XYZ file of C-alpha atoms in Angstrom:
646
model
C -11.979 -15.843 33.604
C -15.392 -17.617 32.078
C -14.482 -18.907 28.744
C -16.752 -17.253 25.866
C -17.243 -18.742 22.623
C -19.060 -16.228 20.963
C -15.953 -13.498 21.352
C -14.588 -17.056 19.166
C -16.954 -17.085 16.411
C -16.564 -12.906 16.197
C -12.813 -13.811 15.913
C -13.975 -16.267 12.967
C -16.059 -13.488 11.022
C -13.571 -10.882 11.512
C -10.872 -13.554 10.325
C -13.363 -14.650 7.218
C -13.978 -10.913 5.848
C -10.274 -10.196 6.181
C -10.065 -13.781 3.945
C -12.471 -12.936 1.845
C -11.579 -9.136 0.913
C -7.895 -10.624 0.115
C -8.537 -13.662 -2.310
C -10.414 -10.734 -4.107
C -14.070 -11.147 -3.280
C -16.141 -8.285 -4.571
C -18.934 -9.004 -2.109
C -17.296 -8.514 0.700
C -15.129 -4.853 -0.630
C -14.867 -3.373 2.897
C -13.792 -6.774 4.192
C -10.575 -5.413 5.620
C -12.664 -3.784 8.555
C -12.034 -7.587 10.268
C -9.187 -5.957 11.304
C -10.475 -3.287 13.398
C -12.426 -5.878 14.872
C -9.819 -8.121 16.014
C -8.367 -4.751 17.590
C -11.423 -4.247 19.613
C -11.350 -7.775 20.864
C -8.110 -7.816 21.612
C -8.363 -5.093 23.783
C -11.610 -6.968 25.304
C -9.476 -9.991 26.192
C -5.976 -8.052 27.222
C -8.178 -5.473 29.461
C -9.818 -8.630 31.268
C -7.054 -10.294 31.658
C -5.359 -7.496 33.542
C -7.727 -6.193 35.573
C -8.402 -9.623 36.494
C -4.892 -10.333 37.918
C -4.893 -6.751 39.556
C -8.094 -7.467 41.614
C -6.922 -10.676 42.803
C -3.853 -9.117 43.566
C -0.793 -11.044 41.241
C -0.731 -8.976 38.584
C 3.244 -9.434 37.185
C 4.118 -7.216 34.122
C 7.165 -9.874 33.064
C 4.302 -12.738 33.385
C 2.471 -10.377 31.321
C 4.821 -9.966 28.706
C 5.941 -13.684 28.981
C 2.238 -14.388 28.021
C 2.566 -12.874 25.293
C 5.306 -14.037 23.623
C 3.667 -17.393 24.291
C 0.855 -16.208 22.630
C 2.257 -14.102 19.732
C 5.982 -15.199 18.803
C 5.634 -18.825 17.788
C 3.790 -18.428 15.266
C 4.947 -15.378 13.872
C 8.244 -16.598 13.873
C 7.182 -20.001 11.673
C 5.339 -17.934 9.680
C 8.290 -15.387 8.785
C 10.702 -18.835 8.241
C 8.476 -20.142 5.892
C 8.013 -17.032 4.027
C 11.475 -16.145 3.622
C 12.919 -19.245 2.317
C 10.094 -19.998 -0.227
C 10.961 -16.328 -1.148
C 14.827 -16.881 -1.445
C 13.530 -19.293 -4.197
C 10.987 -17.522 -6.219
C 11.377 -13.774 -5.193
C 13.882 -11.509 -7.343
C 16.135 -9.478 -5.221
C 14.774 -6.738 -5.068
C 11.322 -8.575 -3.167
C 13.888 -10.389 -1.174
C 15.636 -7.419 0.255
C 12.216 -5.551 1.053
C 10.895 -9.069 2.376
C 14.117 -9.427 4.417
C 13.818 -5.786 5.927
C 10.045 -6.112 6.644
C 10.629 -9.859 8.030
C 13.129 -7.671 11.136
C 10.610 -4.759 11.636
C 8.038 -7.776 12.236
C 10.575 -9.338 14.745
C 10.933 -6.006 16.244
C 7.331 -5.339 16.672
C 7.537 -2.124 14.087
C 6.521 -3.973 10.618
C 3.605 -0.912 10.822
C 6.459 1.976 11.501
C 8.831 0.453 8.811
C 5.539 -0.060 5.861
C 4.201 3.484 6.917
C 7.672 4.948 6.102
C 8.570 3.140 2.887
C 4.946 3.906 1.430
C 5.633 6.177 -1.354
C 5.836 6.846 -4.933
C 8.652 4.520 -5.796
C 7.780 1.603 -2.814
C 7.055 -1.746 -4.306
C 3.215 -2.706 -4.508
C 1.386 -4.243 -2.180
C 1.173 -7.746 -4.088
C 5.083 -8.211 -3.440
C 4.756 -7.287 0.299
C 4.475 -10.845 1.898
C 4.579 -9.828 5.585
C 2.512 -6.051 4.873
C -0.456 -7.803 7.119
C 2.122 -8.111 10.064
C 1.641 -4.028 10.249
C -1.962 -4.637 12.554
C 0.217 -6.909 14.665
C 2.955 -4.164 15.385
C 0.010 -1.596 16.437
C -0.983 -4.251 18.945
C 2.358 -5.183 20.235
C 2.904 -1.524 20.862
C -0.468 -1.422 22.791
C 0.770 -4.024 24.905
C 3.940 -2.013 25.777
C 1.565 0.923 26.727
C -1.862 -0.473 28.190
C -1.041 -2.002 31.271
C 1.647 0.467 32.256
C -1.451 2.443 32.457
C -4.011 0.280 33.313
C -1.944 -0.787 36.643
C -1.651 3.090 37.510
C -5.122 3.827 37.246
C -6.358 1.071 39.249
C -3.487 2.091 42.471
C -5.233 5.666 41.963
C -9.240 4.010 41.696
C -9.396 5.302 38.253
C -9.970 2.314 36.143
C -13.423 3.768 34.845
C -15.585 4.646 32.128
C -14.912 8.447 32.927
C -11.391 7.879 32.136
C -11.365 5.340 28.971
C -14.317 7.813 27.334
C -12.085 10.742 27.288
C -9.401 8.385 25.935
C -10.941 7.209 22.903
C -12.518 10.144 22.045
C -8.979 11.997 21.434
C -7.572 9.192 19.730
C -10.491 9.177 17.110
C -9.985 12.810 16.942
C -6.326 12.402 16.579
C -7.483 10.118 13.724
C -9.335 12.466 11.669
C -6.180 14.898 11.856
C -3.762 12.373 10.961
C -6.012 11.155 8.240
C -6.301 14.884 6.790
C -2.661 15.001 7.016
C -0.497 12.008 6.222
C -3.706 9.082 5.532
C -0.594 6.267 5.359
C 0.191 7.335 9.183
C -3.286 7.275 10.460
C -3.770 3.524 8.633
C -0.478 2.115 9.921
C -0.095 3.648 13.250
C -0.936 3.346 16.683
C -1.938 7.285 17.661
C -4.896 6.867 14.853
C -5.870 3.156 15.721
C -5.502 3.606 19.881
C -9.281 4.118 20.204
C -10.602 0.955 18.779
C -7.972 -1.060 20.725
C -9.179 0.994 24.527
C -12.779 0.581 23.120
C -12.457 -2.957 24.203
C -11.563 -2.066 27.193
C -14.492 0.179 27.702
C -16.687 -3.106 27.170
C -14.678 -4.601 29.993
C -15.582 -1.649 32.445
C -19.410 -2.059 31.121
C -19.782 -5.146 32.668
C -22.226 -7.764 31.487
C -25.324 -6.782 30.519
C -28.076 -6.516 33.030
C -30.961 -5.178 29.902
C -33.727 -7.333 29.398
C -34.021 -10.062 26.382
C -35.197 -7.808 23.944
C -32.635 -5.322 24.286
C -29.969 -8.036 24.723
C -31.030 -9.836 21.620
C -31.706 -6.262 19.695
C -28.002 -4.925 20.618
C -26.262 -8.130 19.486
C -27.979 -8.245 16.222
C -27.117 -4.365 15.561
C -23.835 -4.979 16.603
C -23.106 -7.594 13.731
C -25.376 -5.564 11.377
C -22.676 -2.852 12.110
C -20.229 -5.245 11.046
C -21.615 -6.461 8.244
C -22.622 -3.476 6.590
C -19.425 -1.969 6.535
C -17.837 -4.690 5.482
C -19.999 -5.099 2.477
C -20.403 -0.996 1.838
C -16.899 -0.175 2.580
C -14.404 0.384 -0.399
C -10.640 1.053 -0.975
C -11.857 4.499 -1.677
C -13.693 5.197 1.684
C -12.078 7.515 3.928
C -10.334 5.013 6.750
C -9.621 4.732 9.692
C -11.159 7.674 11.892
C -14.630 7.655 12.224
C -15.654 5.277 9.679
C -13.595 2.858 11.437
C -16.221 3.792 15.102
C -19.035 1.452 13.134
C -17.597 -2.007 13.067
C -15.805 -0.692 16.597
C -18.769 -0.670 17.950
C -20.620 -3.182 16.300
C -17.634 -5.920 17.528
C -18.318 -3.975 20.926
C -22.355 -4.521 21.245
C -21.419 -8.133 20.203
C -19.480 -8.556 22.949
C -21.491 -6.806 25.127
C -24.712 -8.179 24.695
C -23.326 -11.711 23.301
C -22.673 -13.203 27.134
C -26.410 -13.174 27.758
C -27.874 -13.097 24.397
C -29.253 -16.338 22.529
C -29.179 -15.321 19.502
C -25.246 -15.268 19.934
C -25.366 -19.226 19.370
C -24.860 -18.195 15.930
C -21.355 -17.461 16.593
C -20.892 -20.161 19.129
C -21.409 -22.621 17.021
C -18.733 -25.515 16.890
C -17.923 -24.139 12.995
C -17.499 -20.523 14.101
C -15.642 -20.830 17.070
C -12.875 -24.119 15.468
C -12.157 -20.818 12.718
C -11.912 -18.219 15.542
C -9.628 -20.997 17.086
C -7.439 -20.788 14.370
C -7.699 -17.521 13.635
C -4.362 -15.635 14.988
C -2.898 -18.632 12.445
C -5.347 -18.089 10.072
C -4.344 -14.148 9.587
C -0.577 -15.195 9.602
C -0.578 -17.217 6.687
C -3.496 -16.339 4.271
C -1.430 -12.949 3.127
C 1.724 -14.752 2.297
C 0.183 -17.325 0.407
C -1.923 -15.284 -1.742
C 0.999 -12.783 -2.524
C 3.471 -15.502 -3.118
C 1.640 -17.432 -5.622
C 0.100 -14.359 -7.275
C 4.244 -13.290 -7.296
C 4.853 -16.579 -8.496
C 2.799 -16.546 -12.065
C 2.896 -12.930 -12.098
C -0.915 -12.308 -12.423
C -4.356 -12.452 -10.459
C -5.627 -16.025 -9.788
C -7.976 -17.269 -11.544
C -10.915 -19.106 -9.718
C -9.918 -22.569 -9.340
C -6.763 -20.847 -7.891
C -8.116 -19.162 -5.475
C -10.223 -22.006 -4.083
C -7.113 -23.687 -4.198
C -4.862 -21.232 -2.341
C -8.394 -20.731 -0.115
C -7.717 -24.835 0.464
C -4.205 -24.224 1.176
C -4.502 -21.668 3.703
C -6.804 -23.615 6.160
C -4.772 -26.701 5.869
C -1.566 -24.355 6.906
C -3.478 -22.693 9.783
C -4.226 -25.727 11.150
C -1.247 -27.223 11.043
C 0.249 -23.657 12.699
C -2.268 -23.930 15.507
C -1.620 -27.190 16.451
C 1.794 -28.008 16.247
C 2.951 -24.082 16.938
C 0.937 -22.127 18.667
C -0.712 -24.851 21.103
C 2.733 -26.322 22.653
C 3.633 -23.037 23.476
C 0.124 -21.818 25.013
C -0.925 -21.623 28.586
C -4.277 -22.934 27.676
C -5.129 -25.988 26.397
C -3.291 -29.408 26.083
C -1.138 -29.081 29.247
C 0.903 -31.849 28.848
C 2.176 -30.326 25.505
C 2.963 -26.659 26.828
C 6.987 -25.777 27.039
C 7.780 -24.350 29.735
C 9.083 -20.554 30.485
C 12.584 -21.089 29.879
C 12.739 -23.407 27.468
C 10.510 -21.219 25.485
C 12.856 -18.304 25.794
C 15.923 -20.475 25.096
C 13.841 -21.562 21.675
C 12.605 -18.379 20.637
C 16.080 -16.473 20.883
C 18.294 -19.624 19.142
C 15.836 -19.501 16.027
C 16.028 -15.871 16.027
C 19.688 -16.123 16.512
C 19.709 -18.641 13.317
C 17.146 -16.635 11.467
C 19.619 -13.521 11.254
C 22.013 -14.736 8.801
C 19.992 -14.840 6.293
C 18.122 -12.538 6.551
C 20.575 -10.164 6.841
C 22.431 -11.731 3.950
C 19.100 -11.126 1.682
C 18.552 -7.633 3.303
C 22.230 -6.454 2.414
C 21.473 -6.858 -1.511
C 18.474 -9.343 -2.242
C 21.116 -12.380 -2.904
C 21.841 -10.483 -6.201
C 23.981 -13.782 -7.325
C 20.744 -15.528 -8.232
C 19.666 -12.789 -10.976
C 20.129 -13.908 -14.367
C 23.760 -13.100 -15.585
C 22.146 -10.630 -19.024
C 21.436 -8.510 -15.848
C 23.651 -9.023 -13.253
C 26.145 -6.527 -14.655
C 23.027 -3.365 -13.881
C 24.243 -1.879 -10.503
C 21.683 -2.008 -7.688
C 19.249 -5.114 -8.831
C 18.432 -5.735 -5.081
C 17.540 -1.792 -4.425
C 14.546 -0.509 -6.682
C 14.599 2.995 -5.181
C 18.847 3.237 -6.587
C 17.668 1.279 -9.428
C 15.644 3.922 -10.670
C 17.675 6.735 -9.973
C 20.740 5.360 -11.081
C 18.573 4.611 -14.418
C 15.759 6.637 -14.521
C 15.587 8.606 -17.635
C 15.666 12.020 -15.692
C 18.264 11.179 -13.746
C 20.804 13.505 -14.748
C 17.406 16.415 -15.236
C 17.265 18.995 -11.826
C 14.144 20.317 -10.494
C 12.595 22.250 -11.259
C 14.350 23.294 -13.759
C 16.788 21.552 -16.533
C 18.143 21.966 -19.985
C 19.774 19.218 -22.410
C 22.089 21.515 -23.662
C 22.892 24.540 -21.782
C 24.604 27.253 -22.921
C 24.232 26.067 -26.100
C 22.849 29.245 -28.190
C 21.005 26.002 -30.025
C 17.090 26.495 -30.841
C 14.792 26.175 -27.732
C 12.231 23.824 -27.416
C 10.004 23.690 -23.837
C 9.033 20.682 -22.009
C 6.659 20.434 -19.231
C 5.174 18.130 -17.418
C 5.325 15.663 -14.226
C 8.402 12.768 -13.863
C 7.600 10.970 -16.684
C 7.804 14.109 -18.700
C 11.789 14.543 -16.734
C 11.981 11.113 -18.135
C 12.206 11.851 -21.687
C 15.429 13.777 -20.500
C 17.720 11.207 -21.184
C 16.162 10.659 -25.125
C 15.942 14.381 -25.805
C 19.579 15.291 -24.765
C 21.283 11.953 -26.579
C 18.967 11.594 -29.821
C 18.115 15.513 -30.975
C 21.521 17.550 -29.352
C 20.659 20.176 -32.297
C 17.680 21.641 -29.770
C 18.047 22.861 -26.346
C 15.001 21.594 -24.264
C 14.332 23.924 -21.661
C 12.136 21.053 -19.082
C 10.105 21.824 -16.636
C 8.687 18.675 -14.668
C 8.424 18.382 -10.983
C 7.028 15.046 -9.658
C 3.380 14.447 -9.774
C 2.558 18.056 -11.431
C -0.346 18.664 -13.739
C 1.134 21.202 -16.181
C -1.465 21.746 -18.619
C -2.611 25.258 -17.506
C -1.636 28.215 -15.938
C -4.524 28.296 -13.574
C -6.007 25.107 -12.757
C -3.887 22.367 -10.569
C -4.691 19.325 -8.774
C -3.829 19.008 -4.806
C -1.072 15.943 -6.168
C 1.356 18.098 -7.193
C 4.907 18.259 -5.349
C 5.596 21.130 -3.530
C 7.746 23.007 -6.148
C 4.913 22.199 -8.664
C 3.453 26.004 -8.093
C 6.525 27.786 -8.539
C 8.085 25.710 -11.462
C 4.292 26.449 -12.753
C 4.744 30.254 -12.478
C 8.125 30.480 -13.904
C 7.728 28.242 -17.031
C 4.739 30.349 -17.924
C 6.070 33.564 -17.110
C 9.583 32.225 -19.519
C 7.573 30.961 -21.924
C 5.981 34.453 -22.308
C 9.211 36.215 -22.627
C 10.740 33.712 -24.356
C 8.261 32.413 -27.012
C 9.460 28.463 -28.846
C 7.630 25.249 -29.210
C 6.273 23.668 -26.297
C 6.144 20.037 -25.474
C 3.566 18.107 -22.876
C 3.590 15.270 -21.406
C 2.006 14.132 -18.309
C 0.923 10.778 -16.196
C -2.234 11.693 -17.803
C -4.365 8.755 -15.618
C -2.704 9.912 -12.139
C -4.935 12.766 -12.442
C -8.084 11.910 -14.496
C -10.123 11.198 -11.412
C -8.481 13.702 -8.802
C -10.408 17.514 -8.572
C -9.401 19.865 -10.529
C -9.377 23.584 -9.171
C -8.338 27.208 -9.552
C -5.297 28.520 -8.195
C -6.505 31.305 -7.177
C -9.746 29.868 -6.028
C -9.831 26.851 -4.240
C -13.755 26.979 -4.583
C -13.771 27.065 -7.984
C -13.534 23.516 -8.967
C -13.844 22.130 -12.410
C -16.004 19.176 -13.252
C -13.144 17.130 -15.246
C -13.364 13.536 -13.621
C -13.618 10.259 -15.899
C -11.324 10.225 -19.136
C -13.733 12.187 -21.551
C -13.855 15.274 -19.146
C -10.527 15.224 -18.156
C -9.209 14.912 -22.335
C -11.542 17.788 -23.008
C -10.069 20.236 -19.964
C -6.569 19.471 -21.006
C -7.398 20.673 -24.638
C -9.135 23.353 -23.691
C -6.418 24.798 -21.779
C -3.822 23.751 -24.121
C -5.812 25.959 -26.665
C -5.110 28.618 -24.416
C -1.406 28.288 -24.033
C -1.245 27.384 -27.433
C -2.901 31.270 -27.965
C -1.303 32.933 -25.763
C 2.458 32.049 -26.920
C 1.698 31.882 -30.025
C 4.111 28.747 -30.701
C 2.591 25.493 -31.363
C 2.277 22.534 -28.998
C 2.897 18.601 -29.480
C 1.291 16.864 -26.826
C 2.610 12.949 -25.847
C 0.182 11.039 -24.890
C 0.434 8.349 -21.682
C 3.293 6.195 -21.851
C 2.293 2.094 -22.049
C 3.980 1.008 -18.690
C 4.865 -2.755 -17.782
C 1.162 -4.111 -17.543
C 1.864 -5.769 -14.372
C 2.282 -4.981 -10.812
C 6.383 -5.039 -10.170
C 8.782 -3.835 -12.304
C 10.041 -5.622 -15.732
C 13.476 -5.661 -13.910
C 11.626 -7.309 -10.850
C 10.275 -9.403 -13.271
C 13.338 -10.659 -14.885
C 15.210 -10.902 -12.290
C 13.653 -14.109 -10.180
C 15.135 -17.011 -9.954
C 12.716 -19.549 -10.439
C 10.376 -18.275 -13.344
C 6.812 -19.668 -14.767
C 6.127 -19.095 -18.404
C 5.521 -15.435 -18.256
C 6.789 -13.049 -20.520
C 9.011 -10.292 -18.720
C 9.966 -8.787 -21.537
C 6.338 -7.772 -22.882
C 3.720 -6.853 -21.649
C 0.210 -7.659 -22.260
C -1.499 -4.894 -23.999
C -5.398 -6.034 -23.360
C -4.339 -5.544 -19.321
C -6.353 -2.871 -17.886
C -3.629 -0.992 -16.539
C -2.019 -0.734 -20.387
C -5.167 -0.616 -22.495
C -7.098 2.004 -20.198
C -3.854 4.407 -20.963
C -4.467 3.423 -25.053
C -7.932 4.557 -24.573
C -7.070 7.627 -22.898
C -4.773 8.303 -25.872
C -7.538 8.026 -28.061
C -9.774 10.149 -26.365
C -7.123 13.011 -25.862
C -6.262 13.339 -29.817
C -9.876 13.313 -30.591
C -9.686 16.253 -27.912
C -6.833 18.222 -29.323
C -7.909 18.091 -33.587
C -7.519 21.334 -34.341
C -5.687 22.624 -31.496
C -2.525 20.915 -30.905
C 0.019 18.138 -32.554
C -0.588 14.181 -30.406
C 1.605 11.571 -30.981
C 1.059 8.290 -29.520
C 3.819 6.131 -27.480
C 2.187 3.262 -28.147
C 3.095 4.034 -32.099
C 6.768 3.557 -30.779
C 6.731 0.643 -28.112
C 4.093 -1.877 -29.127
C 2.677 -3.870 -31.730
C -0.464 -5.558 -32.169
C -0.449 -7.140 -29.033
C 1.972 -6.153 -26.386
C 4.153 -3.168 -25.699
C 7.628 -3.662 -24.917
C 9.220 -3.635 -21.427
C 12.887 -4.292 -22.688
C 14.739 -3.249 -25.355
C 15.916 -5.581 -28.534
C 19.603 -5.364 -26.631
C 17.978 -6.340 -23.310
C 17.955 -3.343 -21.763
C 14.855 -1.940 -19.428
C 12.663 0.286 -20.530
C 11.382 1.409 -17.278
C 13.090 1.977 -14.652
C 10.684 0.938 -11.918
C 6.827 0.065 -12.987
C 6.335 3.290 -15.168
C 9.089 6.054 -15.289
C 11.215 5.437 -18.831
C 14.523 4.250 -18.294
C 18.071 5.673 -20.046
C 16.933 3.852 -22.683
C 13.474 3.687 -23.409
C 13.859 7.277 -23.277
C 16.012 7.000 -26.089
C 14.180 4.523 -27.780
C 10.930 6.706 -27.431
C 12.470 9.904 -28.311
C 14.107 8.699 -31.278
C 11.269 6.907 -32.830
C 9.438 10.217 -32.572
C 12.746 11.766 -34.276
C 13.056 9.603 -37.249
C 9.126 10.049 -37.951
C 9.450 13.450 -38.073
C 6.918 14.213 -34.719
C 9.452 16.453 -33.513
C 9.675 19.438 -36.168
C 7.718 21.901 -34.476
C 8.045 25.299 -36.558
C 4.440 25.708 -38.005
C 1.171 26.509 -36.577
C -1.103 23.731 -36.100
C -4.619 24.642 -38.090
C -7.071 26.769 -35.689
């Protein structure tokens, strides 16, 4: 097979927008498209390789697969090492154990199976996830399993055409689009939705080389990068991905390919520059992610520019030192005299897997738990978030969708409704006021402002908990109390019940303020009971939880226990505040959170004994519940028996 060094230098710009989009660059905002184009050339080079073998008639599937691990599981393996004991030193258990469960789903070629299923409300965020860019890697592995099973039957039948692959691709970007309307973390982490950009590169490989004249040739390379490019620079977190938006840099990486054999203007990837980075590129991808989470994990914040050229630094030096003294040795290509043979290989790769699973299932078992500080060693489940929180979530003890604090009481009523940080305030209500029975309504992620409009985030027993609060309330006239995640819903449509068409123009804070007290006015009429409305709780201010925080072993100066009430994520829920009392003068009671869990500068994330207040990144824990609640108490926000002024 004729070496090409442009399909190189498109390995280096794919490699450099993936970079690029992950040290933060705002240029480059669509830069995780690189990925799609390493897809397409992978299934370039793979397709080649095979049909290659098959035509010359020693084609072996175990040589195939050998190949692979040559080419794949060195430096995976290095990279996972490394990752995982610089984690058991600076991660808190709670990274560790995810780190340690993600670390075997990358050994086992399902790291995109195991991050599609533990995406979810309560997962941790992406900036913890040191091995989430091992995901693309388990979509190609599982290619591999599937391609030349099928490529070597379609040749014995003299079916290995364009006829065939078409039909191919075109259902699996179909199947994208469904997926994507569906369950959008499926279609991004798995293979069904991603299938066609992999066989599109095999497509090239039936297409030959192209036989167009220089004009054309020169014309289709340059569109193909444009079609790069452009995405890459267009593209945002926002855009609606994979499916077909993901058919533009597909094909663009195709025409490159395509038209690059034959085209001059393709010296502009072959250049020595471009095609030492595509080189290193497979190395490249492995490290950048973990080094830009871990030392982002490590002083708990973005980096700052000098940082980032100096974890930018970092990176290449790593990937070069990966390439040559882990993946070359180990490569059919290349340096002969320092490739390990077969068996040796095997022998290697199973003995450091075999040493690897110790510890790693050691940190997946509980996060090493031992190395938390001892003022929190004594909270159950420090290594496991998701029993974290609902051992000490602030709702715990509240049922959906319906609770009370004090059932069966005969005790005055008061209702709450809301999402799960309304359930949250569970805990505080029940312990703080036991004279009132609160009757709380709150299913997860449920706008419960109005009795007609909703948002498409709500749970699936957000309708009916909807309709029966309203219809109780009616029957059953008292006070009401709301509380929402008011910014998980500013920007989402907002829409009638009974009309799906009718949709409300409430997006940006302003809008979204002025709907909620506009329909507030109408519950507020309609019972005939007044309404206290609590605005958005502060959260932590940073991107894992205050327990997650607190709990690492090997801490910078950062302050766990506060946090930093100019970040965006705490200050854009103060403004909302602001805006939403403004909204309801006249209409409805506000009080403020921040009144009860900040001062002038920061907002507290534990408690003056040292207890959380959150028990993941937002939801109130036991006790800020109880702090919140009973700082409203003793301030008097809670008597509710007159009639706000209409």
């Amino acid at each position: 097979m004729r070496y090409r060094p442009e399909v190189d230098g498109l390995r280096a710009v794919a490699v450099t927008l993936v970079l690029l989009f992950h040290l933060g660059s705002t240029t480059v905002s669509g830069g995780f498209i690189g990925v799609d184009v390493f897809f397409v050339i992978s299934g370039f080079l793979i397709t080649s390789k095979i049909l290659h073998d098959l035509e010359k008639g020693h084609f072996s599937i175990t040589e195939f697969y050998i190949a692979r691990i040559r080419r794949i599981a060195p430096a995976l393996l290095a990279t996972i090492i490394a990752t995982c004991v610089i984690a058991a030193l600076i991660y808190s258990p709670a990274a560790l154990k995810e780190l340690a469960e993600s670390a075997f789903s990358a050994i086992l070629s399902v790291s995109n199976i195991y991050f599609w299923q533990t995406s979810g409300y309560f997962d941790a965020a992406a900036d913890t996830k040191a091995l989430l860019h091992t995901w693309s890697l388990g979509v190609e592995e599982q290619f591999y399993f599937i391609w030349p099973l099928l490529l070597v039957w379609l040749f014995r039948h003299k079916l290995v055409r364009p006829v065939v692959f078409l039909p191919l691709i075109i259902a699996s970007t179909v199947a994208a689009e469904i997926i994507l309307q569906r369950d959008p973390t499926a279609a991004y982490f798995l293979l069904p939705a991603r299938f066609s950009e992999l066989a599109l590169g095999g497509l090239i490989v039936l297409a030959g080389t192209s036989q167009h004249g220089a004009r054309v040739r020169e014309g289709g390379f340059l569109l193909g990068l444009l079609l790069i490019l452009v995405p890459a620079v267009v593209y945002t977190q926002e855009t609606r991905f994979p499916g077909i938006t993901a058919l533009l840099p597909c094909l663009g990486a195709g025409a490159v390919i395509y038209f690059g054999s034959k085209a001059a203007s393709a010296s502009v990837l072959s250049n020595r520059l471009c095609v030492f980075v595509g080189k290193i590129s497979y190395s490249l991808y492995l490290v950048h992610w973990p080094v830009i989470v871990m030392a982002k994990y490590y002083l708990m914040r973005d980096l700052n520019a000098a940082e980032t050229m100096l974890a930018a630094g970092a990176i290449l030096l790593l990937s070069f030192l990966s390439y040559r003294f882990v993946e070359m040795p180990f490569r059919r290509r290349g340096m002969t005299s320092f490739r390990i043979p077969t068996r040796p290989l095997l022998i290697a790769v199973t003995a450091t897997l075999a040493v690897a699973c110790l510890p790693l299932t050691w940190a997946a078992i509980d996060g090493m738990a031992w190395r938390s500080p001892s003022t929190l060693r004594e909270l159950r489940y420090i290594g496991e978030p998701k029993k974290f929180h609902s051992a000490y979530y602030g709702g715990h003890s509240c049922k959906i969708p319906r609770c009370e604090t004090q059932p069966g009481s005969g005790k005055a009523t008061i209702y709450l409704l809301g999402d799960s940080h309304a359930r949250a305030l569970a805990e505080g209500l029940k312990a703080e006021i036991p004279e009132v029975n609160f009757i709380i309504y709150a299913p997860s992620a449920c706008l419960f402002v109005s009795e007609t409009y909703i948002t498409a985030r709500g749970s699936a027993s957000c309708a009916e908990a909807r309709r029966d609060a309203f219809n109780e309330i009616k029957k059953h006239p008292a006070p009401v109390l709301i509380h929402q995640s008011w910014l998980g819903h500013v920007e989402l449509p907002v829409y009638s019940n009974k009309d799906p068409s009718d949709i409300l123009d409430t997006r940006g804070p302003e809008k979204f303020a002025r709907f909620v007290a506009d329909q507030i006015d109408i519950l507020r009429r309609d019972s005939k009971t007044p309404v206290l409305v609590v605005g958005a709780v502060p959260m932590s201010g940073m991107t894992v939880s205050p327990v997650d925080c607190a709990t690492r072993p090997l801490k910078t100066d950062f302050d766990c226990s506060r946090g930093d009430r100019s970040a965006q994520s705490i200050a854009s829920k103060e403004e909302f505040n602001k805006r939403l009392k403004a909204a309801l003068s006249g209409i409805a009671r506000f009080t403020d959170p921040f009144d009860f869990l900040c001062n002038d500068g920061s907002c507290m994330n534990f408690t003056a004994g040292g207890k959380p207040v959150y028990s993941d990144n937002g939801h109130l824990s036991i006790w800020g519940s109880r702090l919140l609640i009973s700082g409203m108490r003793d301030r008097g926000y809670l008597v509710m028996q007159e009639q706000p002024a209409s």
